[in-house]
PDB file of C-alpha atoms in Angstrom:
ATOM      1  CA  ASP A 991      72.197  22.326  70.453  1.00  0.00           C
ATOM      2  CA  ALA A 992      72.946  19.661  72.653  1.00  0.00           C
ATOM      3  CA  LYS A 993      73.930  16.296  71.495  1.00  0.00           C
ATOM      4  CA  THR A 994      73.621  12.467  72.443  1.00  0.00           C
ATOM      5  CA  THR A 995      75.964  10.169  73.033  1.00  0.00           C
ATOM      6  CA  GLN A 996      74.493   6.800  72.280  1.00  0.00           C
ATOM      7  CA  PRO A 997      76.586   2.933  72.453  1.00  0.00           C
ATOM      8  CA  THR A 998      77.387   1.751  68.186  1.00  0.00           C
ATOM      9  CA  SER A 999      76.390  -1.135  68.384  1.00  0.00           C
ATOM     10  CA  MET A1000      74.188  -3.546  70.455  1.00  0.00           C
ATOM     11  CA  ASP A1001      72.724  -7.228  70.341  1.00  0.00           C
ATOM     12  CA  CYS A1002      69.571  -8.579  71.953  1.00  0.00           C
ATOM     13  CA  ALA A1003      68.358 -12.079  71.983  1.00  0.00           C
ATOM     14  CA  GLU A1004      64.311 -12.136  70.772  1.00  0.00           C
ATOM     15  CA  GLY A1005      61.773 -11.832  72.411  1.00  0.00           C
ATOM     16  CA  ARG A1006      63.776 -10.155  75.065  1.00  0.00           C
ATOM     17  CA  ALA A1007      63.703  -6.771  75.946  1.00  0.00           C
ATOM     18  CA  ALA A1008      65.573  -3.991  73.876  1.00  0.00           C
ATOM     19  CA  ASN A1009      66.943  -1.412  76.781  1.00  0.00           C
ATOM     20  CA  LEU A1010      68.817   1.203  73.848  1.00  0.00           C
ATOM     21  CA  PRO A1011      70.462   4.118  76.011  1.00  0.00           C
ATOM     22  CA  CYS A1012      71.105   7.517  75.387  1.00  0.00           C
ATOM     23  CA  ASN A1013      73.531  10.867  77.088  1.00  0.00           C
ATOM     24  CA  HIS A1014      72.090  14.048  76.448  1.00  0.00           C
ATOM     25  CA  SER A1015      74.984  15.969  79.440  1.00  0.00           C
ATOM     26  CA  THR A1016      73.797  19.034  77.738  1.00  0.00           C
ATOM     27  CA  ILE A1017      70.569  19.057  76.869  1.00  0.00           C
ATOM     28  CA  SER A1018      68.182  22.541  77.817  1.00  0.00           C
ATOM     29  CA  GLY A1019      64.656  22.655  79.856  1.00  0.00           C
ATOM     30  CA  ASN A1020      62.929  23.799  76.189  1.00  0.00           C
ATOM     31  CA  GLU A1021      64.219  20.739  74.809  1.00  0.00           C
ATOM     32  CA  TYR A1022      62.876  17.281  73.953  1.00  0.00           C
ATOM     33  CA  VAL A1023      64.277  13.540  72.855  1.00  0.00           C
ATOM     34  CA  TYR A1024      62.847  11.672  70.240  1.00  0.00           C
ATOM     35  CA  TRP A1025      63.934   7.852  68.525  1.00  0.00           C
ATOM     36  CA  TYR A1026      63.803   7.460  65.041  1.00  0.00           C
ATOM     37  CA  ARG A1027      65.287   4.480  63.632  1.00  0.00           C
ATOM     38  CA  GLN A1028      66.208   2.793  60.187  1.00  0.00           C
ATOM     39  CA  ILE A1029      65.833  -0.317  58.881  1.00  0.00           C
ATOM     40  CA  HIS A1030      68.042  -1.726  55.927  1.00  0.00           C
ATOM     41  CA  SER A1031      67.333   0.127  52.742  1.00  0.00           C
ATOM     42  CA  GLN A1032      64.569   1.698  54.299  1.00  0.00           C
ATOM     43  CA  GLY A1033      63.433   5.410  55.594  1.00  0.00           C
ATOM     44  CA  PRO A1034      64.105   6.638  59.205  1.00  0.00           C
ATOM     45  CA  GLN A1035      60.603   5.913  61.035  1.00  0.00           C
ATOM     46  CA  TYR A1036      59.878   7.468  64.280  1.00  0.00           C
ATOM     47  CA  ILE A1037      59.189   5.852  67.451  1.00  0.00           C
ATOM     48  CA  ILE A1038      58.855   7.721  70.223  1.00  0.00           C
ATOM     49  CA  HIS A1039      59.583  11.348  72.033  1.00  0.00           C
ATOM     50  CA  GLY A1040      59.040  13.049  75.323  1.00  0.00           C
ATOM     51  CA  LEU A1041      60.502  16.119  77.385  1.00  0.00           C
ATOM     52  CA  LYS A1042      60.194  15.095  80.613  1.00  0.00           C
ATOM     53  CA  ASN A1043      58.192  11.727  81.273  1.00  0.00           C
ATOM     54  CA  ASN A1044      58.044   9.022  80.687  1.00  0.00           C
ATOM     55  CA  GLU A1045      55.875   8.160  77.476  1.00  0.00           C
ATOM     56  CA  THR A1046      54.501   5.033  76.030  1.00  0.00           C
ATOM     57  CA  ASN A1047      53.032   4.412  72.661  1.00  0.00           C
ATOM     58  CA  GLU A1048      52.548   0.595  70.752  1.00  0.00           C
ATOM     59  CA  MET A1049      55.658   0.901  69.804  1.00  0.00           C
ATOM     60  CA  ALA A1050      58.005   1.276  72.444  1.00  0.00           C
ATOM     61  CA  SER A1051      58.569   3.735  76.231  1.00  0.00           C
ATOM     62  CA  LEU A1052      60.291   5.917  76.821  1.00  0.00           C
ATOM     63  CA  ILE A1053      62.398   6.384  80.036  1.00  0.00           C
ATOM     64  CA  ILE A1054      63.834   9.671  80.503  1.00  0.00           C
ATOM     65  CA  THR A1055      66.409  10.512  83.840  1.00  0.00           C
ATOM     66  CA  GLU A1056      64.595  13.155  86.550  1.00  0.00           C
ATOM     67  CA  ASP A1057      67.562  15.168  85.607  1.00  0.00           C
ATOM     68  CA  ARG A1058      66.648  14.539  81.425  1.00  0.00           C
ATOM     69  CA  LYS A1059      70.717  14.055  81.428  1.00  0.00           C
ATOM     70  CA  SER A1060      69.413  10.388  79.835  1.00  0.00           C
ATOM     71  CA  SER A1061      67.407   8.457  78.151  1.00  0.00           C
ATOM     72  CA  THR A1062      66.729   4.793  77.221  1.00  0.00           C
ATOM     73  CA  LEU A1063      64.346   3.341  74.229  1.00  0.00           C
ATOM     74  CA  ILE A1064      62.146   0.299  75.729  1.00  0.00           C
ATOM     75  CA  LEU A1065      61.666  -2.297  73.017  1.00  0.00           C
ATOM     76  CA  PRO A1066      59.213  -4.542  75.211  1.00  0.00           C
ATOM     77  CA  HIS A1067      59.622  -7.560  73.025  1.00  0.00           C
ATOM     78  CA  ALA A1068      62.131  -7.391  70.648  1.00  0.00           C
ATOM     79  CA  THR A1069      61.631  -9.371  67.240  1.00  0.00           C
ATOM     80  CA  LEU A1070      64.241  -9.801  64.171  1.00  0.00           C
ATOM     81  CA  ARG A1071      62.202  -7.748  62.814  1.00  0.00           C
ATOM     82  CA  ASP A1072      63.517  -4.411  65.716  1.00  0.00           C
ATOM     83  CA  THR A1073      67.103  -5.082  63.604  1.00  0.00           C
ATOM     84  CA  ALA A1074      67.726  -1.461  62.675  1.00  0.00           C
ATOM     85  CA  VAL A1075      69.608   1.688  63.249  1.00  0.00           C
ATOM     86  CA  TYR A1076      68.264   3.673  66.399  1.00  0.00           C
ATOM     87  CA  TYR A1077      68.692   7.528  66.151  1.00  0.00           C
ATOM     88  CA  CYS A1078      67.807   9.652  69.663  1.00  0.00           C
ATOM     89  CA  ILE A1079      67.740  12.632  68.903  1.00  0.00           C
ATOM     90  CA  VAL A1080      67.745  16.115  70.980  1.00  0.00           C
ATOM     91  CA  ARG A1081      65.747  18.964  69.313  1.00  0.00           C
ATOM     92  CA  ARG A1082      64.153  22.371  70.904  1.00  0.00           C
ATOM     93  CA  GLY A1083      60.260  21.952  70.136  1.00  0.00           C
ATOM     94  CA  ASN A1084      59.693  25.501  68.238  1.00  0.00           C
ATOM     95  CA  ARG A1085      59.745  25.445  64.650  1.00  0.00           C
ATOM     96  CA  ASP A1086      62.245  26.000  63.496  1.00  0.00           C
ATOM     97  CA  ASP A1087      63.957  23.424  64.711  1.00  0.00           C
ATOM     98  CA  LYS A1088      65.972  21.286  63.049  1.00  0.00           C
ATOM     99  CA  ILE A1089      66.251  17.060  63.551  1.00  0.00           C
ATOM    100  CA  ILE A1090      70.063  16.477  63.322  1.00  0.00           C
ATOM    101  CA  PHE A1091      70.797  12.809  63.347  1.00  0.00           C
ATOM    102  CA  GLY A1092      73.519  11.552  64.693  1.00  0.00           C
ATOM    103  CA  LYS A1093      75.507   7.806  63.581  1.00  0.00           C
ATOM    104  CA  GLY A1094      72.830   6.409  66.245  1.00  0.00           C
ATOM    105  CA  THR A1095      73.066   2.686  67.634  1.00  0.00           C
ATOM    106  CA  ARG A1096      72.939  -0.546  65.287  1.00  0.00           C
ATOM    107  CA  LEU A1097      70.540  -2.712  67.141  1.00  0.00           C
ATOM    108  CA  HIS A1098      71.000  -6.479  66.143  1.00  0.00           C
ATOM    109  CA  ILE A1099      68.603  -9.024  67.476  1.00  0.00           C
ATOM    110  CA  LEU A1100      69.446 -12.223  67.893  1.00  0.00           C
ATOM    111  CA  PRO A1101      67.182 -15.142  66.908  1.00  0.00           C
TER     112      PRO A1101
ATOM    113  CA  ASP B  77      47.438   6.145  53.370  1.00  0.00           C
ATOM    114  CA  ALA B  78      49.918   5.815  50.149  1.00  0.00           C
ATOM    115  CA  GLY B  79      52.420   7.625  52.430  1.00  0.00           C
ATOM    116  CA  VAL B  80      55.762  10.166  51.285  1.00  0.00           C
ATOM    117  CA  ILE B  81      56.369   8.801  47.713  1.00  0.00           C
ATOM    118  CA  GLN B  82      59.534   9.165  46.069  1.00  0.00           C
ATOM    119  CA  SER B  83      60.864   9.131  42.774  1.00  0.00           C
ATOM    120  CA  PRO B  84      62.505   7.337  40.630  1.00  0.00           C
ATOM    121  CA  ARG B  85      63.492   4.827  43.843  1.00  0.00           C
ATOM    122  CA  HIS B  86      67.086   3.561  42.063  1.00  0.00           C
ATOM    123  CA  GLU B  87      68.684   6.195  38.869  1.00  0.00           C
ATOM    124  CA  VAL B  88      72.753   5.677  37.434  1.00  0.00           C
ATOM    125  CA  THR B  89      73.600   8.343  35.164  1.00  0.00           C
ATOM    126  CA  GLU B  90      76.864  10.336  34.234  1.00  0.00           C
ATOM    127  CA  MET B  91      78.864  12.499  35.722  1.00  0.00           C
ATOM    128  CA  GLY B  92      77.491  16.333  33.797  1.00  0.00           C
ATOM    129  CA  GLN B  93      74.201  14.972  33.813  1.00  0.00           C
ATOM    130  CA  GLU B  94      70.621  16.714  34.836  1.00  0.00           C
ATOM    131  CA  VAL B  95      69.242  14.617  37.109  1.00  0.00           C
ATOM    132  CA  THR B  96      65.506  15.217  38.833  1.00  0.00           C
ATOM    133  CA  LEU B  97      64.156  13.670  42.117  1.00  0.00           C
ATOM    134  CA  ARG B  98      60.593  13.834  43.085  1.00  0.00           C
ATOM    135  CA  CYS B  99      58.462  13.640  46.283  1.00  0.00           C
ATOM    136  CA  LYS B 100      55.075  14.073  46.941  1.00  0.00           C
ATOM    137  CA  PRO B 101      54.365  14.075  50.109  1.00  0.00           C
ATOM    138  CA  ILE B 102      51.388  12.897  52.634  1.00  0.00           C
ATOM    139  CA  SER B 103      48.102  15.077  52.165  1.00  0.00           C
ATOM    140  CA  GLY B 104      47.946  16.888  54.475  1.00  0.00           C
ATOM    141  CA  HIS B 105      51.731  18.298  55.774  1.00  0.00           C
ATOM    142  CA  ASN B 106      52.386  21.283  55.080  1.00  0.00           C
ATOM    143  CA  SER B 107      56.063  20.209  55.917  1.00  0.00           C
ATOM    144  CA  LEU B 108      58.199  19.044  53.577  1.00  0.00           C
ATOM    145  CA  PHE B 109      62.602  17.476  53.909  1.00  0.00           C
ATOM    146  CA  TRP B 110      64.884  16.490  52.271  1.00  0.00           C
ATOM    147  CA  TYR B 111      67.874  14.729  53.450  1.00  0.00           C
ATOM    148  CA  ARG B 112      70.822  12.809  52.105  1.00  0.00           C
ATOM    149  CA  GLN B 113      72.409  10.052  53.436  1.00  0.00           C
ATOM    150  CA  THR B 114      75.674   8.391  52.760  1.00  0.00           C
ATOM    151  CA  MET B 115      78.399   6.275  54.679  1.00  0.00           C
ATOM    152  CA  MET B 116      80.567   8.969  54.899  1.00  0.00           C
ATOM    153  CA  ARG B 117      78.393  11.689  56.370  1.00  0.00           C
ATOM    154  CA  GLY B 118      75.357   9.637  57.595  1.00  0.00           C
ATOM    155  CA  LEU B 119      71.978  11.606  57.421  1.00  0.00           C
ATOM    156  CA  GLU B 120      72.199  15.256  56.551  1.00  0.00           C
ATOM    157  CA  LEU B 121      69.307  18.181  56.117  1.00  0.00           C
ATOM    158  CA  LEU B 122      69.492  19.986  52.812  1.00  0.00           C
ATOM    159  CA  ILE B 123      66.596  21.847  52.456  1.00  0.00           C
ATOM    160  CA  TYR B 124      63.161  22.489  54.230  1.00  0.00           C
ATOM    161  CA  PHE B 125      59.781  24.097  53.082  1.00  0.00           C
ATOM    162  CA  ASN B 126      56.838  24.723  54.983  1.00  0.00           C
ATOM    163  CA  ASN B 127      53.999  25.887  53.171  1.00  0.00           C
ATOM    164  CA  ASN B 128      55.512  25.737  49.595  1.00  0.00           C
ATOM    165  CA  VAL B 129      58.042  27.979  51.550  1.00  0.00           C
ATOM    166  CA  PRO B 130      61.759  27.001  51.274  1.00  0.00           C
ATOM    167  CA  ILE B 131      62.529  28.414  55.146  1.00  0.00           C
ATOM    168  CA  ASP B 132      66.352  26.951  55.876  1.00  0.00           C
ATOM    169  CA  ASP B 133      68.907  25.606  52.563  1.00  0.00           C
ATOM    170  CA  SER B 134      71.844  26.012  54.571  1.00  0.00           C
ATOM    171  CA  GLY B 135      72.497  22.498  53.940  1.00  0.00           C
ATOM    172  CA  MET B 136      72.550  22.963  50.343  1.00  0.00           C
ATOM    173  CA  PRO B 137      75.626  21.616  49.316  1.00  0.00           C
ATOM    174  CA  GLU B 138      76.049  24.007  46.259  1.00  0.00           C
ATOM    175  CA  ASP B 139      74.643  25.895  44.057  1.00  0.00           C
ATOM    176  CA  ARG B 140      74.368  22.487  41.714  1.00  0.00           C
ATOM    177  CA  PHE B 141      71.662  21.966  43.973  1.00  0.00           C
ATOM    178  CA  SER B 142      68.426  23.208  43.747  1.00  0.00           C
ATOM    179  CA  ALA B 143      64.898  22.029  45.194  1.00  0.00           C
ATOM    180  CA  LYS B 144      61.194  23.857  44.456  1.00  0.00           C
ATOM    181  CA  MET B 145      57.777  23.382  46.250  1.00  0.00           C
ATOM    182  CA  PRO B 146      55.846  24.890  43.689  1.00  0.00           C
ATOM    183  CA  ASN B 147      52.886  23.048  45.308  1.00  0.00           C
ATOM    184  CA  ALA B 148      51.375  21.551  48.744  1.00  0.00           C
ATOM    185  CA  SER B 149      51.411  17.863  46.669  1.00  0.00           C
ATOM    186  CA  PHE B 150      55.203  18.028  45.114  1.00  0.00           C
ATOM    187  CA  SER B 151      58.347  18.798  45.622  1.00  0.00           C
ATOM    188  CA  THR B 152      61.312  18.723  43.417  1.00  0.00           C
ATOM    189  CA  LEU B 153      65.022  18.143  43.851  1.00  0.00           C
ATOM    190  CA  LYS B 154      67.765  19.075  41.021  1.00  0.00           C
ATOM    191  CA  ILE B 155      70.983  18.809  40.598  1.00  0.00           C
ATOM    192  CA  GLN B 156      73.411  20.320  37.821  1.00  0.00           C
ATOM    193  CA  PRO B 157      75.867  19.049  36.411  1.00  0.00           C
ATOM    194  CA  SER B 158      76.178  15.787  38.518  1.00  0.00           C
ATOM    195  CA  GLU B 159      79.053  15.084  40.307  1.00  0.00           C
ATOM    196  CA  PRO B 160      80.793  11.161  41.556  1.00  0.00           C
ATOM    197  CA  ARG B 161      80.312  13.095  44.497  1.00  0.00           C
ATOM    198  CA  ASP B 162      76.557  13.187  45.049  1.00  0.00           C
ATOM    199  CA  SER B 163      76.192   9.390  44.580  1.00  0.00           C
ATOM    200  CA  ALA B 164      73.685   8.663  47.698  1.00  0.00           C
ATOM    201  CA  VAL B 165      70.629   7.862  48.916  1.00  0.00           C
ATOM    202  CA  TYR B 166      68.351  10.825  49.140  1.00  0.00           C
ATOM    203  CA  PHE B 167      65.095  11.549  51.736  1.00  0.00           C
ATOM    204  CA  CYS B 168      62.534  13.081  51.407  1.00  0.00           C
ATOM    205  CA  ALA B 169      59.886  13.494  54.767  1.00  0.00           C
ATOM    206  CA  SER B 170      57.000  15.487  55.818  1.00  0.00           C
ATOM    207  CA  SER B 171      55.818  16.017  58.368  1.00  0.00           C
ATOM    208  CA  LEU B 172      52.389  18.200  59.678  1.00  0.00           C
ATOM    209  CA  GLY B 173      54.497  20.867  61.305  1.00  0.00           C
ATOM    210  CA  ARG B 174      58.171  21.696  61.362  1.00  0.00           C
ATOM    211  CA  ASP B 175      58.890  20.589  65.011  1.00  0.00           C
ATOM    212  CA  ARG B 176      56.297  17.373  64.428  1.00  0.00           C
ATOM    213  CA  GLU B 177      57.670  13.882  63.843  1.00  0.00           C
ATOM    214  CA  GLN B 178      58.736  13.447  60.147  1.00  0.00           C
ATOM    215  CA  PHE B 179      57.436  10.681  57.882  1.00  0.00           C
ATOM    216  CA  PHE B 180      60.124   9.730  55.433  1.00  0.00           C
ATOM    217  CA  GLY B 181      60.082   7.589  51.955  1.00  0.00           C
ATOM    218  CA  PRO B 182      61.866   5.393  50.497  1.00  0.00           C
ATOM    219  CA  GLY B 183      64.285   7.136  48.978  1.00  0.00           C
ATOM    220  CA  THR B 184      66.186   7.650  45.855  1.00  0.00           C
ATOM    221  CA  ARG B 185      69.635   5.140  45.794  1.00  0.00           C
ATOM    222  CA  LEU B 186      71.938   8.421  42.525  1.00  0.00           C
ATOM    223  CA  THR B 187      74.492   6.948  41.506  1.00  0.00           C
ATOM    224  CA  VAL B 188      76.866   9.444  39.791  1.00  0.00           C
ATOM    225  CA  LEU B 189      79.467   7.830  37.154  1.00  0.00           C
TER     226      LEU B 189
END
């Protein structure tokens, strides 16, 4: 499975856009990019996923580079409640592929 | 929807005792996953079921751990006998299919003294 590299931690001012990078230089053509987050003392929460095209939902936007070797998760207007650990995960789209969580990025939203 | 339900939320037990963790997945979901989270090892997949059948238990640490899913609405993770190194937060998650996004429960914090 392709591995991902994320910064250990990041800060972002409340109300600003939070841009979380992820490198996945060995990603295969049939592997998706998934993002989950884990707020303190809670279970992980699914945010968004994509294959090639940029994706947007009510929580965030996912920008995937044309070569698919990196991606950025964008929280457009960060709030204090977005303080969490964000996990970038690469997995195949077939039914037998497991989610493997790395160490993620600890995002601090500053008031 | 109530989401994934786990019980108990906290469990403190003594070394050697049997521990049973319970999970009720989201109604209609046919895949269920058990994870363990520690500071040292992060979030690890222990086992997952599809349509109540165990598919991959390669993450189960040793024979002291066992998991069952007798029906679509209930699963258990049992540790017998428990050891201090089993202390962790155990999460259950469910999804509509193995390749779909997973919904996690609140977790059970286990402390083995």
